[in-house]
Amino acid sequence: MQAEARGCYDTRAMLIKELLAQRLTTAFTTAQAQGLLPPGDLPEGVIERPQDTKHGDFASTLPMKAAKTLRSNPMKIAQTLQQLVEKGHEIQKVDVAPPGFINITLSTAWLQQQVEAVRHEGERFGHVTSGAGHKVQVEFVSVNPTGPVHVGHARGAVLGSTLATVMQAAGYNVTREYYVNDAGNQMELFYRSLWARYQQALGKQAEIPENGYRGQYMVELGQRVVQEHGDRFLKMPEAKAIAAIGAVGLDHMITAIKADLEMIGVTFDNWFREKSLFQDSTYATAMKMLEERGYVVRRDGALWFESTKLGEDKDNVLVRSNGLPTYFASDAAYHYNKFMLRGYERVIDIWGADHAGHVSRLKAVVEALGADPSRLTVLLGQMVALKRGGEVVRASKRTGEIVTLRELAEEVGKDAVRFFFLARSPEAQIEFDLELAKQQSQENPVYYLQYAHARIAGILRHAEERHIEYRDGDVAQLKVDEELALIRKLLELPELVESIAKSLEPHRLPHYTMDLAATFHRFYDTCQVIPKEYSPEHDGALTKARLKLVDASRIGLAQCLTLMGMAAPERM
RNA sequence: GCGCUUGUAGCUCAACGGAUAGAGCGCAGCCCUGCGAAGGCUGAGGCUUUGGGUUCGAAUCCCAACAAGCGCACCA
C-alpha cells in the first residue's frame, strides 16, 4: 500500500493527509515493536492541519495524546517518531515543537508536481472517493404547497442543495428529494380558500374559511383558475368542486415553487407526494408493522405510538379519534418508504428549527420500524429573522405578509443569496436585512471570489492573445513563497470535500473559497505572470510555469464555485 | 415552568480539545509610466456574556447564572 502510494501523484488515489497519517501510524507501531516506546493504543486523530502555516503543512498531536497511556514524556515520544517517520519524496522535514507537536513540511519538488496533478484531474479535481457509492438521500425544503417559498426557506434550500452536491463530489450516490405535503387538513384549508377566491373572481359572494389562506397570491390564483377553466367548477356539487379546483391549485403551486427554487439554482431528483403513501400500501404496511411490534395502543378513541417505550417523554397520536391520520403518521410511513422500500443507507432531512421538537420522536419511530436510527440525520436550520432597514418583517403565509424567495432572488441575485446563507453554520440564528443585502451586493464577498476567477481568465486570455504556449512549462520553476502557498491552498480542497461530506458542514466551503481567492490575489500581486516586454528567451521558463499554476488555480476556484452553485464568470 | 439551539472585533460571521482566537464589511494610512485596483500591504479594534469545574492544554467538554431564538396539540 505504502509503496504504491509513494509513486503516485494522483490525489484521487490517496490524499496526502492519509498517506502521512499512515506513515505516522507505522512509525508508532515500529517504535513499540522495537521497544523504543512502551506499549499502548494509538490515539484518535493522528494528523491535522495546523492553524498557522509557519508550523508546516501538517501537524500531529499524537505524542501529547499518547503521553498519558504510554506514561511517557510527550517530547520524547515526538522525538522518537521524528526519527522513524519515513520521509519518502513527499516530506521535506519533520520537526518537533514543545510541548510535543510533530510538524511536517512537504517537499518543494512534491508540491510543484501537484500543479500537474491538479491540471491532469481537471474538472474532477476536488472529488474524492470516501463516499464509496453509498446510497444517500437528502430531503430538503419540502415547504407545504399552500403558498410561495419565502426567504426563511432559502436557507434550507441552499444548505441542502450544496450538501448534496458536495456529497456527490465525495463519491456518494445522492438523491435530492422534495416531500410534497399534499394530504392533511392544511391542504384542505388551502383548497377551500382557493374555492372562495375562485368564486369571488366570478363575482360571487364567498367567505375565506377561518384560518384560511388570505394572501394576495390566492386572489391571483383564483383569477388564474377562472381564466383557464371558466366557471365550470360552479356547476359541480361543492365537495366535488373543491376537490377538482384543489388539484388544479396544487399543480400551480408546485410549478411555482419549482420555478422559484430554480432561480437560486436549487433542483430536485424527486418530488415525493405524501398522498402516494395512502394510494399504495405503504401507509397501511408501516402502521401494521408498528402494531405488530407492539408500539401502538388505542386510547380515548385515538391510535397512539408509544414513544415512551423508547425513552420519549410522551406518546404521539398516529390516528385521531375522527379517523384521520396525523402528519406524524405520514412521516412514519414516509421514512418507512425511505429506509425499507427504497433502501437508502443514510437519510438526511433538513428542517427548520421550529420542527426541532419532532426529531427525537421521528428517530423513535424509525427505530420502532426496525431501522437503526443513526442512519437518519436531521439538520436544523435556525430561524432567519427578516429585516428591512432595521425593522423586523413578520413572515406569515396566512396574513399574506411575506417576502418571497422570488423577490429576494430578483433583488439580491442568485449568487449573493446562495453565498449569504451558505457561509453561516446552520445553528447560527441569523438576521437577514434586505436593505443591507442589496447594498452589500456592491461590496460583497461574492464579488471577491468571482473577481479572482475573472482575473485568472483574463490572464489566460492574455497568454492566448500573445500566443504563449505553456504546455512544456516546467513547474520546478515555482519556488517563491506566494507560489508555493497557492499550491498548498489548492491541495486542501479534496480534504475539505471529504471532511464536509463527513461532518455535514457545507458552510466551511465558502470560507475556504475566500481563503483560496485571497491566496491567489496575493500571488498575483507579487508574481507577475506575463511581463509587458515578454521575451520567450528571457521570461519563457518562469512565465510558462506560472501559467500552469494559474491554470490549476482556475480549476480549483471554478470547482469551489460550482460546488456552491455559483457562477464562475470569465469576465465581470 | 420544562426541553432544544445559540452568545466570539463596531456590524455579519469563522475557528477536528492544540501553538500568538481569524475573515469580510466599516474605520485610518500606503501601493497602478508592468497580466483586470471589484485587488494588495500596514494599523486601530477581543477579559471569546458571567462564575465555577474537567486536563499537559478550553471559544470548544461539564455544571450554574444571565440574555436571545425555537419548541412543549387528537396543527403542520
PDB file of C-alpha atoms (C1' of nucleotides) in Angstrom, chain B residues 4-5 18 31 43:
ATOM      1  C1'   C B   4     -33.579  22.098  22.317  1.00  0.00           C
ATOM      2  C1'   U B   5     -30.265  25.728  19.900  1.00  0.00           C
ATOM      3  C1'   G B  18      -3.882  22.295  20.496  1.00  0.00           C
ATOM      4  C1'   C B  31       0.705  50.768  -3.283  1.00  0.00           C
ATOM      5  C1'   G B  43      -2.655  49.762  11.509  1.00  0.00           C
TER       6        G B  43
END
